[in-house]
PDB file of C-alpha atoms in Angstrom:
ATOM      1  CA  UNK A   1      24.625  74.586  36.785  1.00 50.00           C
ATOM      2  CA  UNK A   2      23.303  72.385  34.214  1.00 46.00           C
ATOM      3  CA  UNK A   3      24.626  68.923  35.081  1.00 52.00           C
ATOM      4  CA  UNK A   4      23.601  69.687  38.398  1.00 46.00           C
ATOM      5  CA  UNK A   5      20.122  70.180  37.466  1.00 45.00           C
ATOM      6  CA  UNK A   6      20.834  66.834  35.286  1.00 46.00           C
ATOM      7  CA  UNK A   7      21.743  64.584  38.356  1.00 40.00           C
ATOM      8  CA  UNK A   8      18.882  66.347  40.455  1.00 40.00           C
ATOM      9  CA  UNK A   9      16.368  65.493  37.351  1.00 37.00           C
ATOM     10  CA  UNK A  10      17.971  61.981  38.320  1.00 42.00           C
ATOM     11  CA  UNK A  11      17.839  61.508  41.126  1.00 41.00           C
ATOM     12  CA  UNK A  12      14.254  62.899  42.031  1.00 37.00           C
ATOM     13  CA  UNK A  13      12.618  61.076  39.147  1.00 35.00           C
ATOM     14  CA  UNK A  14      11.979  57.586  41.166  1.00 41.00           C
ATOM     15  CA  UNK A  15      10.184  59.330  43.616  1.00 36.00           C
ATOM     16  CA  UNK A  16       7.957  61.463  41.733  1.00 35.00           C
ATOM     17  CA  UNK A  17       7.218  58.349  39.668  1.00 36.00           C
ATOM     18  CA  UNK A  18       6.508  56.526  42.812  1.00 40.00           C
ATOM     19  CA  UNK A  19       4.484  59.466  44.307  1.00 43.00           C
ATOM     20  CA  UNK A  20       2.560  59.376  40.758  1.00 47.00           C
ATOM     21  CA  UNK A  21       1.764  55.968  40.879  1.00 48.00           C
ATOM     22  CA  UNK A  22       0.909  55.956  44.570  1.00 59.00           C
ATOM     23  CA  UNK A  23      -1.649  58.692  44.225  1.00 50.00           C
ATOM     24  CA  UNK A  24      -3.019  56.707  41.375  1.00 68.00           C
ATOM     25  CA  UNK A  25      -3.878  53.657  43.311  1.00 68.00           C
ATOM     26  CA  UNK A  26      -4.682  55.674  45.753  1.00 77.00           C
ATOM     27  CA  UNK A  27      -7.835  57.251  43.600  1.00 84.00           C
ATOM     28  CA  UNK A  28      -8.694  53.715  42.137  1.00 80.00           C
ATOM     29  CA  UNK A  29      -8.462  52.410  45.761  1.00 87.00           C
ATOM     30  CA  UNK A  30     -11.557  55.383  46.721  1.00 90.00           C
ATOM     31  CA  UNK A  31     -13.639  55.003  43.933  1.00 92.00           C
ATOM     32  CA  UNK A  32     -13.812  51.273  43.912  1.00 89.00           C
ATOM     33  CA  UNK A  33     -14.406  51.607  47.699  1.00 93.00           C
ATOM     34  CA  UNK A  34     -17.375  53.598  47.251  1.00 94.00           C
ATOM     35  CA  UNK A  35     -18.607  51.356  44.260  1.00 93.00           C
ATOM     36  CA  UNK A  36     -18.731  48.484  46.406  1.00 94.00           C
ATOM     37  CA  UNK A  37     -20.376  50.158  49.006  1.00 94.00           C
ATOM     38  CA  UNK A  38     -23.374  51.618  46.898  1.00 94.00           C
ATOM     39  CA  UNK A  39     -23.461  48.113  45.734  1.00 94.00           C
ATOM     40  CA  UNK A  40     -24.037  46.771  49.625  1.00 95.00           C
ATOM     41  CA  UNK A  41     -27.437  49.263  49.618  1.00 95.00           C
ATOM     42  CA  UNK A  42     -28.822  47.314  46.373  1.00 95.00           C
ATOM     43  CA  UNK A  43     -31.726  44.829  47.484  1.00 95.00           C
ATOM     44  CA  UNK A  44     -30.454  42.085  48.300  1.00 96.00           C
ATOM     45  CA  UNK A  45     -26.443  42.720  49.094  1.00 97.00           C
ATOM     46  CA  UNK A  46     -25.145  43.839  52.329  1.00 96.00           C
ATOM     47  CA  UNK A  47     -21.846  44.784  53.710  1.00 95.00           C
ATOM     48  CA  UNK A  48     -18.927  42.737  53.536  1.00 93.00           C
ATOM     49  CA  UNK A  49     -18.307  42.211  57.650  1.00 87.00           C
ATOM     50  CA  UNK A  50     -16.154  40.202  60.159  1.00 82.00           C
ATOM     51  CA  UNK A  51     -18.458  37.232  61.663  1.00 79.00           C
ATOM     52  CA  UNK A  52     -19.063  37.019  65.385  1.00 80.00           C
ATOM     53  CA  UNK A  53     -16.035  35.122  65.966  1.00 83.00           C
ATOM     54  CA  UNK A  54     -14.098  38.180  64.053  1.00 81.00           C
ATOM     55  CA  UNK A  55     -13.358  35.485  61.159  1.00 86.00           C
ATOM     56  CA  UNK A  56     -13.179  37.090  57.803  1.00 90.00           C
ATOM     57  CA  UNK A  57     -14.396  35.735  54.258  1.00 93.00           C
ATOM     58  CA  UNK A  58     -11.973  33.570  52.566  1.00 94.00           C
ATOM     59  CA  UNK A  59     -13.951  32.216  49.731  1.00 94.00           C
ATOM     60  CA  UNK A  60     -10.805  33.021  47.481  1.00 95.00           C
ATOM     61  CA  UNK A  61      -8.451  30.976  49.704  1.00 95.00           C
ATOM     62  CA  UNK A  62      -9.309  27.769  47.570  1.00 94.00           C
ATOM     63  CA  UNK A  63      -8.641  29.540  44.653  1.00 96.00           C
ATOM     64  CA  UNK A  64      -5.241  32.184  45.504  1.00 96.00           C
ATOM     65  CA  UNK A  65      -4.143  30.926  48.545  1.00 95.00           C
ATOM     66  CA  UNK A  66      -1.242  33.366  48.353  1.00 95.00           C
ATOM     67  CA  UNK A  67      -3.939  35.956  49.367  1.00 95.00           C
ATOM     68  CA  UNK A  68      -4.332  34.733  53.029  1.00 94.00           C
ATOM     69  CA  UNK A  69      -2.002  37.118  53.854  1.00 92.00           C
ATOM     70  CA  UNK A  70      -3.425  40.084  52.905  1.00 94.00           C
ATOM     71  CA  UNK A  71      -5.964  42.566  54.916  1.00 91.00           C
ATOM     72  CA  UNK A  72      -9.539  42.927  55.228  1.00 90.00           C
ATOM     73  CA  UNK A  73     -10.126  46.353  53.133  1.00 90.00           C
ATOM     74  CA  UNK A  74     -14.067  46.627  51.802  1.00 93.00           C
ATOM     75  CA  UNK A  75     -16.437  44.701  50.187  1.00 95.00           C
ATOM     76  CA  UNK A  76     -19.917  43.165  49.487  1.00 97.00           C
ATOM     77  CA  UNK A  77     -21.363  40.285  48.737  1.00 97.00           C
ATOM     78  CA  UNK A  78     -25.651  39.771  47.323  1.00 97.00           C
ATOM     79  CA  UNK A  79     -26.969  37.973  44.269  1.00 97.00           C
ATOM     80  CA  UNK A  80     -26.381  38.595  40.512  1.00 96.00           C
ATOM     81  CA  UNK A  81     -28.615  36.387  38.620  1.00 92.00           C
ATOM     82  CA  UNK A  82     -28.784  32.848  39.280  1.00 92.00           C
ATOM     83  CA  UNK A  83     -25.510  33.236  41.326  1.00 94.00           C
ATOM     84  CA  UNK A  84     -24.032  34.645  44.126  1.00 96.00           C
ATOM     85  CA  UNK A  85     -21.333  36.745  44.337  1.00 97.00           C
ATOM     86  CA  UNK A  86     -19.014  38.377  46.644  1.00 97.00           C
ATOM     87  CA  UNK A  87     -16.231  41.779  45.663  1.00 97.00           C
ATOM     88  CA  UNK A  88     -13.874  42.348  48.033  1.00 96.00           C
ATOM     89  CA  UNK A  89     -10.578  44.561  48.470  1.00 94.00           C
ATOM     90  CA  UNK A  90      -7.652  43.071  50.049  1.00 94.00           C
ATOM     91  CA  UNK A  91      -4.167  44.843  50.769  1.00 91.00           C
ATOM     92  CA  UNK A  92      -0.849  44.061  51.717  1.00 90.00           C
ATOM     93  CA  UNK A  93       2.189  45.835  52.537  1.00 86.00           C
ATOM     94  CA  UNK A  94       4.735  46.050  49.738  1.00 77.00           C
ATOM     95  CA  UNK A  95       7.812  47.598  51.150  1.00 67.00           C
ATOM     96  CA  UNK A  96       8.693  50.277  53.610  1.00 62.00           C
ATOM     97  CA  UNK A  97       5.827  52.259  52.409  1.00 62.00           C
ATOM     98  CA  UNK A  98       3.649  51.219  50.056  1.00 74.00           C
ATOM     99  CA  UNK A  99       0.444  49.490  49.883  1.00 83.00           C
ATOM    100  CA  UNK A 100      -0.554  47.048  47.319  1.00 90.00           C
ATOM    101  CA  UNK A 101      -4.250  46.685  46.407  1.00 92.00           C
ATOM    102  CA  UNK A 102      -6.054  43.455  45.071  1.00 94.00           C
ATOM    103  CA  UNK A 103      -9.624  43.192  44.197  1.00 96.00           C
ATOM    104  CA  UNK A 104     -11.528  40.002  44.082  1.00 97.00           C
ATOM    105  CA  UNK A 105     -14.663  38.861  42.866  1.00 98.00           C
ATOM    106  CA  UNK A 106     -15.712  35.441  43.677  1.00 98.00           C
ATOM    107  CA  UNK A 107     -18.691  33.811  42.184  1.00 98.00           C
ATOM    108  CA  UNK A 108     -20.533  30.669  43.681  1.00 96.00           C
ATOM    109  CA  UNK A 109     -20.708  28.772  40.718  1.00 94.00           C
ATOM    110  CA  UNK A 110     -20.975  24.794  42.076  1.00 89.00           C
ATOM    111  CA  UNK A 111     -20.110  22.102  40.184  1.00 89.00           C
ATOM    112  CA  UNK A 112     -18.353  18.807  39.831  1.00 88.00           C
ATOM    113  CA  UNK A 113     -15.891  20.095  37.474  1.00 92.00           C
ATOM    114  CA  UNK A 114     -11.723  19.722  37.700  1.00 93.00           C
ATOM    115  CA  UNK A 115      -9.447  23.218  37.966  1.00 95.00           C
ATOM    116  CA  UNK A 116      -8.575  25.289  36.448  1.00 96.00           C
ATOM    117  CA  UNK A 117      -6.229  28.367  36.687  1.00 97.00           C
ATOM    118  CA  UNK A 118      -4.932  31.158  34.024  1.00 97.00           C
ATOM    119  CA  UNK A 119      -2.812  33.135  35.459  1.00 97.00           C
ATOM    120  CA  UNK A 120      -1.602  36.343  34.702  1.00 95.00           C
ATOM    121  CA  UNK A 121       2.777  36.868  34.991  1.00 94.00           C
ATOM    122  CA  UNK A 122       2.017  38.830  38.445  1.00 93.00           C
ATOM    123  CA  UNK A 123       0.365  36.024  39.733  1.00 95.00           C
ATOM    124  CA  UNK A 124       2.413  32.932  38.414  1.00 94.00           C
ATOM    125  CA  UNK A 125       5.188  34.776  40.216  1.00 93.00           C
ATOM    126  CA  UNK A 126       3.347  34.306  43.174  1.00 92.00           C
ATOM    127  CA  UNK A 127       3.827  30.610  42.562  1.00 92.00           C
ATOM    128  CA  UNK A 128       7.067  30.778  42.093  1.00 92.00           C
ATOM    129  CA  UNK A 129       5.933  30.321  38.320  1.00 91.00           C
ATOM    130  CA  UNK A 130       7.756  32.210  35.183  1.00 88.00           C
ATOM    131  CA  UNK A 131       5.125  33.001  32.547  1.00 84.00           C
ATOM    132  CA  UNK A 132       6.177  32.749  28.880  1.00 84.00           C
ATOM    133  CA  UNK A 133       7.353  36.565  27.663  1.00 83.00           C
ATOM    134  CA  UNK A 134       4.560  37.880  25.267  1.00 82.00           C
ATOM    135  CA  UNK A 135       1.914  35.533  26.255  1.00 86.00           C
ATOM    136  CA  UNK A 136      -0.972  37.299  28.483  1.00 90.00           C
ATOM    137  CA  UNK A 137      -2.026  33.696  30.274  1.00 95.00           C
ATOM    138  CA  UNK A 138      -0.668  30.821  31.659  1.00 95.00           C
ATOM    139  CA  UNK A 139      -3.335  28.400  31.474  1.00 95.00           C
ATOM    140  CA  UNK A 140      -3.133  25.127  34.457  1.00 95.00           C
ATOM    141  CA  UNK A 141      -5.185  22.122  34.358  1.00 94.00           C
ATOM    142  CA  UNK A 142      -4.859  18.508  34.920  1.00 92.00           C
ATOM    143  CA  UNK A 143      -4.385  18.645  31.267  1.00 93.00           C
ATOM    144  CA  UNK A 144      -2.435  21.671  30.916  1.00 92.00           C
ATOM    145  CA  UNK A 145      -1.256  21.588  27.322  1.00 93.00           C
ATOM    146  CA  UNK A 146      -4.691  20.916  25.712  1.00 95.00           C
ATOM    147  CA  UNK A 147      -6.351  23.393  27.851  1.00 95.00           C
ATOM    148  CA  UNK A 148      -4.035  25.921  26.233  1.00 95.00           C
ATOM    149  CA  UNK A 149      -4.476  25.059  23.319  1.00 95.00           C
ATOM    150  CA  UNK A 150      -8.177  25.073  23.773  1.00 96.00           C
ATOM    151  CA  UNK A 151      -7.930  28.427  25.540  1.00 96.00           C
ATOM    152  CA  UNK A 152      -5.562  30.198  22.855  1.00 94.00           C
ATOM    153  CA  UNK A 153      -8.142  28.731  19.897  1.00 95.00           C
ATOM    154  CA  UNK A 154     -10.833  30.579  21.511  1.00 96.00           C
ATOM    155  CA  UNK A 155     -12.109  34.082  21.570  1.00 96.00           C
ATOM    156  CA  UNK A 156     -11.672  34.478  25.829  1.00 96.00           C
ATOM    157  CA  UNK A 157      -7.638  35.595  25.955  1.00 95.00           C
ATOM    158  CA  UNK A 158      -9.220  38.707  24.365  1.00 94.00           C
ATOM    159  CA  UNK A 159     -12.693  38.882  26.393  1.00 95.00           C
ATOM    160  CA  UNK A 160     -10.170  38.537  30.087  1.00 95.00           C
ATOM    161  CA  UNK A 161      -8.169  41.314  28.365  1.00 91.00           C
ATOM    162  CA  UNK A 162     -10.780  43.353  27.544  1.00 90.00           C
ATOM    163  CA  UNK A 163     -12.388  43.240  30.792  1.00 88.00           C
ATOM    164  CA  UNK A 164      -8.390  44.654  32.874  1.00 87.00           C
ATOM    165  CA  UNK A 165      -7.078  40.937  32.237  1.00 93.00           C
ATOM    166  CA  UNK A 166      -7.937  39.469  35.787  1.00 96.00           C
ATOM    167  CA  UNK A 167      -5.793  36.044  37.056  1.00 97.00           C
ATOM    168  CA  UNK A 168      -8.847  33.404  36.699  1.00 98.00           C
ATOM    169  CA  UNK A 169      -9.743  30.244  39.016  1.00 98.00           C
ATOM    170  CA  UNK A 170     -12.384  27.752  38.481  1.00 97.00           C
ATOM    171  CA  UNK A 171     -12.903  24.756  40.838  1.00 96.00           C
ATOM    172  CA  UNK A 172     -15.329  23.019  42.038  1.00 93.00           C
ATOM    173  CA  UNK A 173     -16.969  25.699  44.440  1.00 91.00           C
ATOM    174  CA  UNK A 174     -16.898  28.531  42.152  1.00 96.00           C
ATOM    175  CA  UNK A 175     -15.075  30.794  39.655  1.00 98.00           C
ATOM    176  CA  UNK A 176     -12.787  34.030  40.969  1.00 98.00           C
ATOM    177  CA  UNK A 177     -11.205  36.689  39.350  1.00 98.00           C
ATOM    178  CA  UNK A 178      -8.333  38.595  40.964  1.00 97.00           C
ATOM    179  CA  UNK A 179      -7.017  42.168  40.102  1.00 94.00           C
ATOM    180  CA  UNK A 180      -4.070  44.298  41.173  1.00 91.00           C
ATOM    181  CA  UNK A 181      -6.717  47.131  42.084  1.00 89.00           C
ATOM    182  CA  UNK A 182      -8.162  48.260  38.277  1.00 85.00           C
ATOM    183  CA  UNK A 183      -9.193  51.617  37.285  1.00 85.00           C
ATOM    184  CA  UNK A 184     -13.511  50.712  38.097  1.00 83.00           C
ATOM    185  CA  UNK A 185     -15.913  53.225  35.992  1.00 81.00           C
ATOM    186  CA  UNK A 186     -18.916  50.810  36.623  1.00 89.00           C
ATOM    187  CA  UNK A 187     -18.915  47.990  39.040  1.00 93.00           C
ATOM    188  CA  UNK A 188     -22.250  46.599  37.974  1.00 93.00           C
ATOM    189  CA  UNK A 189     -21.084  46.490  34.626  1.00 93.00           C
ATOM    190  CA  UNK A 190     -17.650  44.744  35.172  1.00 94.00           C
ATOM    191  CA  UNK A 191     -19.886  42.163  37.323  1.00 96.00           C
ATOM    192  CA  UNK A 192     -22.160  41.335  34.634  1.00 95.00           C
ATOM    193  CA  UNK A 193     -19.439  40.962  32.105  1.00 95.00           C
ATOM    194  CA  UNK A 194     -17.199  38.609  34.586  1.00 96.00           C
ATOM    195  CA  UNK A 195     -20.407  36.702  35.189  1.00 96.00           C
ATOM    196  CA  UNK A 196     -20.882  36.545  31.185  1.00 96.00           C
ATOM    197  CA  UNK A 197     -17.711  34.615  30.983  1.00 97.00           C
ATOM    198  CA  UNK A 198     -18.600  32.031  33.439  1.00 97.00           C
ATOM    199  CA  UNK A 199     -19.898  29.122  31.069  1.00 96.00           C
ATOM    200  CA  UNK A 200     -17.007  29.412  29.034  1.00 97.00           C
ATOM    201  CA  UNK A 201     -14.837  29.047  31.653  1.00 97.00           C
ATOM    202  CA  UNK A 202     -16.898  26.194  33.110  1.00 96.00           C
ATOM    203  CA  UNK A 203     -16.482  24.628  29.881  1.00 96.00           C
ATOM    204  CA  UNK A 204     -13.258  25.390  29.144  1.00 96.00           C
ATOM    205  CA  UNK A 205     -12.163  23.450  33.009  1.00 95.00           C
ATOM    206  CA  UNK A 206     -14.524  20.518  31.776  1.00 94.00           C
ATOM    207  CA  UNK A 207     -12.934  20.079  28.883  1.00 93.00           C
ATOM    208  CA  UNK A 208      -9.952  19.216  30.715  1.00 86.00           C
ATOM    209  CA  UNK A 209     -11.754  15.957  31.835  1.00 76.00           C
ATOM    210  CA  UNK A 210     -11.732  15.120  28.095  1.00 57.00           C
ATOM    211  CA  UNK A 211     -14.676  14.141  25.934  1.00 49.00           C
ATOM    212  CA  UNK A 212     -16.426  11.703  28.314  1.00 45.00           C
ATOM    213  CA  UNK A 213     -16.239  14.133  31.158  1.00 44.00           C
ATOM    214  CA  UNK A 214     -17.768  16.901  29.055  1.00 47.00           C
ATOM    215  CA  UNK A 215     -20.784  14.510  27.636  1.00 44.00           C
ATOM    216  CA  UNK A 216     -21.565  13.561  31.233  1.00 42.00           C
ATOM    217  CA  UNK A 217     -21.852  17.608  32.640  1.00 43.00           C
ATOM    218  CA  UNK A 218     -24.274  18.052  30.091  1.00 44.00           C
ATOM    219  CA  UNK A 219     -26.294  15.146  30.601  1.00 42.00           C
ATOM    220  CA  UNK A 220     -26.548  16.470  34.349  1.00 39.00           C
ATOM    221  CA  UNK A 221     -26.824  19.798  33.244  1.00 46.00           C
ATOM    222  CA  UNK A 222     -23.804  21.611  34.943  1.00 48.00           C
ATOM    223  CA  UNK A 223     -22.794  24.898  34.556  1.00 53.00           C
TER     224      UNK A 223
END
């Protein structure tokens, strides 16, 4: 009887882990859903909606454009100071039966600044990139190795961590964070602290320009 129960321990265990994890992003899936929209009643933000044309955003196209492919799920989109900012969910089929849930938040940040990209292992693979084992960020610039180094010497590998350790893209148009869907106790409070890191990582893609670039943001005042 008891190797039976053995190979039945076995064998069931993938799908109870499954099942597990599954109900878990099921439950992040709801709460973040109702987050965002108790954030669409604040004054100023509104629903996240299909235009006329039945169009959908795609302000993180520029930034993941591996993302095109997933669904419309919920969002919102109002200010937060001096920017704007839009939090959406996105899903996609991952195999016969389950669902895989990103969240994005995307702030309007313009600029003339270069781009820049640290991405996470999960989303370097979805480049057909191999992150380095151990190392939480692949940073990508024009001027990849110094902006590494740059990034490693400075306090934010712990701040992104600290905050679920979002994949991070800052061009010209704006700055985005991506999630696989995150455990979210307070919206409002993950929003200010991803808008918190904005000038550093405005800096940080400036910096990529080298020395003259950087002198010549400030004079203009850039973010």
């Amino acid at each position: 009887m008891l190797p039976w129960i053995i190979w039945s321990v076995i064998i069931l265990a993938p799908f109870v882990v499954g099942g597990t994890l599954a109900f878990r992003t099921l439950r992040r899936v709801r709460k973040a859903d109702r987050a965002m929209t108790a954030l669409a009643g604040d004054p100023g933000w509104s629903r996240l909606e299909r235009g006329p044309d039945g169009a959908e955003w795609a302000g993180y196209a520029g930034h993941f454009p591996w993302l095109l492919r997933t669904r419309h799920g919920t969002g919102a989109t109002g200010p937060l100071g001096e920017h704007r900012v839009t939090v959406a969910r996105r899903w996609e089929p991952s195999g016969r039966r389950d669902v895989r849930h990103w969240l994005i938040v995307s702030f309007e940040v313009p600029g003339d600044r270069p781009a820049l990209r640290l991405e996470r292992a999960w989303s370097a693979a979805k480049l057909g990139l191999r992150s380095p084992d151990g190392v939480p960020y692949l940073p990508m610039s024009a001027d990849s190795a110094g902006t590494a180094e740059r990034f490693h010497a400075s306090d934010l590998p712990q701040r992104l961590v600290r905050f679920a350790g979002p994949a991070v893209s800052v061009s010209a148009d704006g700055v985005c964070f991506v999630y696989p869907m995150p455990d979210v106790t307070s919206l409002d409070r993950l929003l200010e602290e991803l808008a918190a890191l904005i000038p550093d990582l405005t800096a940080l893609a400036r910096a990529s320009t080298g020395p003259e670039g950087q002198d010549q943001d400030q004079d203009q005042g850039r973010p």
